[in-house]
Amino acid sequence: MPGEEFQEQGRDIEEGIEAAKILEEAGYDAFNGDVGSYDSWYWAHPPMYQEKGLYLPYNKILKTILKVPVITAGRLDNPDLASKAIREGKTDMIALGRPLLADADIPNKIKAGKIEKIRPCLSCQEGCMGRLASFATISCAVNPACGREKDYALGKADQSKKVLVIGGGPAGCEAARVAAIRGHHVTLFDKNNRLGGNLIPGGIPDFKEDDHLLATWYEGELKDLKVDVQLNTEVNRTTVNEYAADVVIFATGSSPKTFSIGTSTKVYSAEEVLLGKKDPGASTVIVGGGLVGCETALWLADQGKKVTLVEMQEDILTVGGPLCHANEDMLRDLVAYKDIHLLTNAKIVDANDQEFVLQNKDGEETILNADSAILAVGYTPQQSLYEDIQNEVSESYLIGDAKQVQNIMYAVWDAYEVTRNI
C-alpha cells in the first residue's frame, strides 16, 4: 500500500537497478520503468486510489545510473505534473496509456494550449482493463466510441430536432453533447447549481478528483457546442409542455436511499457527509459495504476519524456493478490498511444519539458507541416525472441512473447509444 513498509517478496529496487545496468550494456535504447506485477496488479495498473505519478520516485533512481532515456507512465495525464517531472530530471519521457483511450488527441491539445479540452481518464479501469479481464474488447468508460471509432462516429442527423434534456449528471451531459454534435438544438435543465449530478459528491475525496474534472469538461464542451444550460431549474409537466420539444430525454438520475434508525437524530446519507452538509463527528458507523460505503470510509479514515463499516452480506463490494480487479483488490486492502473496523454479516437494529445496537447473523447483539451513522445502502432511480408525462411527448427516452442505477460508464454509454440514434 502507499506508505507501507515493503516486504521482500519479489525483485526489489536494488535487483532492478542491476538488471537495468546489464540490459543497458546489452544495447537497450531506453527503459520504461514501472513497479508491481500480476500478483500486485494495482501497482502495475494503478487505480484512482494510487497517487498520480506513482512511478516517478523509482524512475528518478534509474535516471541516476543509466545513460539512456527513461520513460515513465503511471497516472501522468496531468500536463503540469508531467512537464514538472521532466524539468526536475525525474524522467526523460512520459508514456500515456489509458488516458489516450479517454482522449486520443491529448498531445495535440496540450501543444495547442487547450488543456481544458482534454477529456479526463478517471482511472476507474471499467472500460479498459476491466473489459479485457472479462475477454471483452478494450474501450473507455468516458469515451464510448473508443475501439469502435468508425462504427460509432457521430454524423449529422437527417433532421435537426428540438431536444430537451432533463438532468445534468453524466448521462444528461453526454446526451446533450452528442445531440448537439449531431446538429440538434439542445436545452438542458438541471435543478442544481452546477453540472455533474452524483459526480459532485462522488468526487469530493482527493482520490476521486477526476470525477470533478469530468464535470468541468462537460461544462466546457456544452458551452462550446452552444447547448442552452439552465441551472437551478426544477422541471415539471408545465415546463416540458411549454418547451414543446421534439425529443425529451429524461436523465433525472438517482437519489440515496435513506431510513431512520431507532431514535437517533444523527443518521446521515453519505452524500450529505461528502458535501459537508452534515458533520459525522470523530467516530462514525457506515451502513453498507459497497463502493460508496468503502470509499467514504477510506476518505473519513484519512481525516483521522474512527470508522466502523457494517455490511449485511458476508463480504464487502458484493452488491452493485462489477469493479475492475485492480481497483477492487486495492480498495479491499486499503480498508484493512487504514484500520477501518469491518463487521460483516451484521446490521444495525436500534440506536439513539450515543449508541448503535448491532446484530450479527446469529441474532447476537452488541453496543457500538459512535457519533453518527452514515447510510451507503444504494440509490433509487428518479422516474416520477418520466412516468407522469412520457406518453404526452412524441419521442421520449429514459437514460442513465434514472433507468437503472449502475456506474459512470453505464450512464455515459447509455446516453451515447440512445442519442447517436436520434
XYZ file of C-alpha atoms in Angstrom, residues 71-403:
333
model
C 10.274 6.577 -19.856
C 7.598 6.886 -17.166
C 3.883 6.117 -17.199
C 1.528 5.695 -14.242
C -1.237 8.299 -13.946
C 0.761 11.102 -15.582
C -2.095 12.548 -17.616
C -1.833 15.892 -15.792
C 0.334 18.016 -18.140
C 1.651 20.189 -15.298
C 2.792 17.177 -13.285
C 4.297 15.521 -16.367
C 6.259 18.578 -17.503
C 7.456 19.247 -13.948
C 8.765 15.678 -13.708
C 10.826 16.180 -16.860
C 12.121 19.592 -15.750
C 13.197 18.172 -12.385
C 15.063 15.308 -14.026
C 12.840 12.537 -12.698
C 12.245 11.125 -16.181
C 13.095 11.831 -19.819
C 9.791 10.950 -21.447
C 6.152 10.489 -20.483
C 4.101 7.495 -21.617
C 0.311 7.621 -21.717
C -1.851 4.517 -21.995
C -5.333 4.690 -20.507
C -5.607 8.500 -20.840
C -5.298 8.121 -24.618
C -8.312 5.817 -24.572
C -10.296 8.603 -22.923
C -8.939 11.203 -25.346
C -6.639 10.179 -28.191
C -5.924 13.831 -29.016
C -4.184 14.685 -25.728
C -0.750 15.558 -27.240
C -2.277 17.877 -29.835
C -4.489 19.586 -27.248
C -1.504 20.167 -24.972
C 0.506 21.532 -27.897
C -2.349 23.883 -28.800
C -2.694 25.075 -25.198
C -6.191 23.621 -24.892
C -5.661 21.567 -21.763
C -9.217 22.235 -20.591
C -10.454 20.387 -23.698
C -8.855 17.102 -22.601
C -11.435 14.526 -21.568
C -10.078 13.122 -18.277
C -9.305 9.494 -17.558
C -10.926 8.510 -14.254
C -8.569 5.570 -13.569
C -11.739 3.553 -12.967
C -10.488 0.887 -15.429
C -14.075 -0.185 -16.128
C -13.875 0.206 -19.888
C -10.243 -0.808 -20.371
C -8.588 -3.297 -18.001
C -11.913 -4.438 -16.571
C -13.252 -5.323 -20.008
C -10.015 -7.044 -21.022
C -10.191 -9.183 -17.881
C -13.650 -10.346 -18.937
C -12.475 -11.037 -22.527
C -14.351 -8.056 -23.988
C -12.841 -5.553 -26.415
C -10.973 -2.665 -24.865
C -12.785 0.660 -24.652
C -13.240 3.505 -22.155
C -15.874 4.422 -19.582
C -15.980 8.085 -20.607
C -15.378 7.526 -24.337
C -17.933 5.043 -25.708
C -16.512 5.298 -29.238
C -13.080 4.072 -28.136
C -12.156 0.904 -30.006
C -15.046 1.278 -32.445
C -14.430 4.770 -33.770
C -15.590 4.024 -37.305
C -18.888 2.418 -36.314
C -19.604 4.936 -33.559
C -18.592 8.114 -35.386
C -21.078 10.947 -34.868
C -22.501 12.293 -38.114
C -25.185 14.907 -38.596
C -28.788 13.796 -38.145
C -31.070 13.791 -41.197
C -33.378 16.222 -39.426
C -32.463 18.797 -36.801
C -34.756 18.470 -33.793
C -35.531 20.452 -30.678
C -34.160 18.314 -27.846
C -34.837 18.811 -24.148
C -32.535 17.052 -21.679
C -33.701 16.911 -18.063
C -30.805 16.316 -15.689
C -27.152 17.348 -15.705
C -25.391 14.258 -14.416
C -23.043 12.160 -16.590
C -25.905 10.722 -18.661
C -27.611 14.068 -19.206
C -24.381 15.855 -20.100
C -23.331 13.129 -22.535
C -26.777 13.103 -24.135
C -26.685 16.880 -24.594
C -23.153 16.737 -26.019
C -23.913 14.021 -28.545
C -27.228 15.568 -29.580
C -25.554 18.933 -30.195
C -22.760 17.352 -32.246
C -25.430 15.700 -34.392
C -26.929 19.084 -35.170
C -29.913 19.187 -32.827
C -30.963 22.284 -30.882
C -30.415 21.277 -27.269
C -31.560 22.690 -23.952
C -30.511 21.078 -20.675
C -32.286 21.718 -17.376
C -30.794 20.805 -14.010
C -32.063 21.539 -10.508
C -28.580 22.024 -9.055
C -26.227 24.997 -9.286
C -23.673 23.153 -11.410
C -23.449 20.230 -13.778
C -22.232 16.828 -12.650
C -25.011 15.155 -10.670
C -23.548 12.404 -8.486
C -20.075 13.231 -9.822
C -20.037 16.145 -7.382
C -20.356 14.276 -4.056
C -18.520 11.301 -5.555
C -15.547 13.493 -6.479
C -15.055 15.005 -3.015
C -12.375 12.503 -1.830
C -8.979 13.526 -3.185
C -8.559 10.152 -4.882
C -11.731 10.835 -6.894
C -10.812 14.353 -8.051
C -11.026 13.319 -11.699
C -14.802 12.973 -11.294
C -14.897 16.745 -10.829
C -12.605 17.201 -13.823
C -15.104 15.240 -15.921
C -17.937 17.509 -14.759
C -15.830 20.566 -15.616
C -15.007 19.085 -19.032
C -18.696 18.637 -19.766
C -19.358 22.255 -18.765
C -16.801 23.425 -21.306
C -17.978 21.091 -24.050
C -21.633 22.076 -23.716
C -20.691 25.753 -23.731
C -18.626 25.342 -26.910
C -21.464 23.390 -28.541
C -23.932 26.190 -27.731
C -26.125 23.978 -25.561
C -28.581 26.107 -23.590
C -27.869 25.050 -19.993
C -30.438 26.149 -17.418
C -29.248 25.508 -13.854
C -31.183 25.874 -10.587
C -34.302 24.878 -12.509
C -36.881 22.354 -11.337
C -38.704 20.741 -14.247
C -42.346 19.683 -14.107
C -45.140 18.853 -16.524
C -45.732 22.543 -17.295
C -42.061 23.150 -18.083
C -41.972 20.272 -20.549
C -45.228 21.254 -22.252
C -44.180 24.895 -22.600
C -40.850 23.935 -24.133
C -42.628 21.899 -26.838
C -39.633 19.714 -27.649
C -39.499 17.161 -30.438
C -37.491 14.885 -28.142
C -37.367 14.761 -24.343
C -34.519 12.871 -22.669
C -35.103 12.086 -19.009
C -31.720 11.865 -17.267
C -33.102 12.618 -13.827
C -30.589 10.420 -12.048
C -30.964 8.746 -8.687
C -31.103 9.715 -5.027
C -29.602 7.988 -1.967
C -31.789 5.514 -0.107
C -32.390 6.647 3.456
C -34.182 5.403 6.552
C -34.314 6.141 10.272
C -32.547 4.050 12.904
C -34.242 3.969 16.287
C -34.458 7.420 17.856
C -31.101 8.647 16.571
C -31.089 12.115 15.014
C -27.572 11.596 13.705
C -28.226 9.299 10.763
C -26.991 10.869 7.535
C -26.574 9.862 3.917
C -23.063 9.514 2.516
C -23.921 12.313 0.095
C -24.745 14.712 2.951
C -21.443 13.971 4.664
C -19.382 14.175 1.467
C -20.908 17.534 0.568
C -20.228 18.893 4.050
C -23.901 19.284 4.904
C -23.567 17.012 7.939
C -20.695 16.508 10.380
C -20.143 12.822 11.215
C -18.121 13.634 14.327
C -14.937 11.935 15.462
C -16.380 8.438 15.141
C -18.971 7.029 12.787
C -20.516 3.774 11.668
C -21.084 3.391 7.941
C -24.007 1.202 6.946
C -23.284 -0.533 3.644
C -20.053 -2.011 2.324
C -20.499 -1.282 -1.359
C -18.332 1.093 -3.381
C -19.786 4.277 -1.869
C -19.543 2.934 1.671
C -15.952 1.747 1.284
C -14.764 4.935 -0.411
C -16.496 7.115 2.175
C -14.892 5.030 4.927
C -11.471 5.479 3.340
C -11.989 9.237 2.968
C -13.025 9.642 6.617
C -10.218 7.392 7.874
C -7.724 9.606 6.036
C -9.102 12.509 8.103
C -8.334 10.661 11.317
C -11.913 9.584 12.006
C -12.657 6.328 13.784
C -14.686 4.366 11.240
C -16.705 1.170 11.562
C -18.046 -0.350 8.345
C -21.122 -2.577 8.721
C -22.246 -4.876 5.895
C -25.179 -7.331 5.934
C -23.565 -9.610 3.349
C -20.691 -11.994 4.021
C -18.246 -9.660 2.305
C -17.861 -6.083 1.133
C -18.127 -4.943 -2.509
C -20.565 -7.720 -3.416
C -23.525 -5.515 -4.361
C -23.660 -3.207 -7.374
C -21.770 -3.133 -10.631
C -18.560 -5.137 -11.044
C -15.255 -3.400 -10.373
C -12.009 -3.942 -12.213
C -9.996 -6.450 -10.177
C -7.138 -3.990 -9.611
C -9.493 -1.381 -8.187
C -11.383 -3.862 -6.033
C -8.226 -5.507 -4.700
C -6.676 -2.180 -3.742
C -9.844 -0.874 -2.113
C -10.147 -4.049 -0.050
C -6.521 -3.778 1.028
C -6.939 -0.099 1.892
C -9.938 -0.809 4.112
C -7.730 -3.173 6.118
C -4.608 -1.000 5.920
C -6.389 2.118 7.215
C -7.645 0.224 10.294
C -11.280 0.581 9.330
C -13.238 -1.720 11.658
C -15.131 -4.089 9.367
C -18.200 -6.016 10.521
C -19.840 -8.347 8.001
C -22.986 -10.452 8.423
C -24.220 -7.641 10.655
C -26.849 -4.913 10.730
C -27.946 -2.042 12.960
C -31.301 -2.758 14.606
C -31.664 0.164 17.012
C -29.963 3.398 18.009
C -30.043 6.609 19.987
C -27.744 9.616 19.668
C -24.871 7.919 21.510
C -25.212 4.192 20.873
C -25.949 1.876 17.979
C -27.202 -1.667 18.503
C -25.643 -4.182 16.100
C -26.960 -7.659 15.452
C -24.994 -10.470 13.807
C -26.394 -13.310 11.712
C -26.939 -15.412 14.841
C -29.098 -12.719 16.419
C -26.480 -11.717 18.981
C -26.458 -8.012 19.810
C -23.619 -5.663 20.744
C -23.492 -1.953 21.529
C -21.318 0.359 19.436
C -20.589 3.900 20.595
C -20.338 6.365 17.707
C -21.148 9.996 16.982
C -23.182 9.208 13.871
C -24.286 6.674 11.304
C -23.778 7.157 7.576
C -26.060 5.356 5.141
C -24.487 3.989 1.966
C -27.161 1.481 1.013
C -27.704 2.270 -2.631
C -29.698 4.652 -4.792
C -33.252 4.902 -6.078
C -33.899 5.864 -9.734
C -35.826 9.124 -10.095
C -38.542 8.184 -12.594
C -41.646 10.029 -11.376
C -41.544 12.817 -13.975
C -40.919 10.337 -16.786
C -43.775 8.093 -15.666
C -46.059 11.104 -15.367
C -45.601 12.578 -18.848
C -43.814 10.062 -21.072
C -46.949 9.450 -23.136
C -47.549 13.154 -23.663
C -44.412 13.745 -25.731
C -43.894 12.359 -29.201
C -40.398 10.984 -28.552
C -39.001 10.355 -25.076
C -36.134 8.391 -23.546
C -35.182 7.392 -20.004
C -31.417 7.039 -19.573
C -28.632 6.558 -17.057
C -29.305 6.132 -13.350
C -32.913 7.175 -13.897
C -33.381 3.965 -15.873
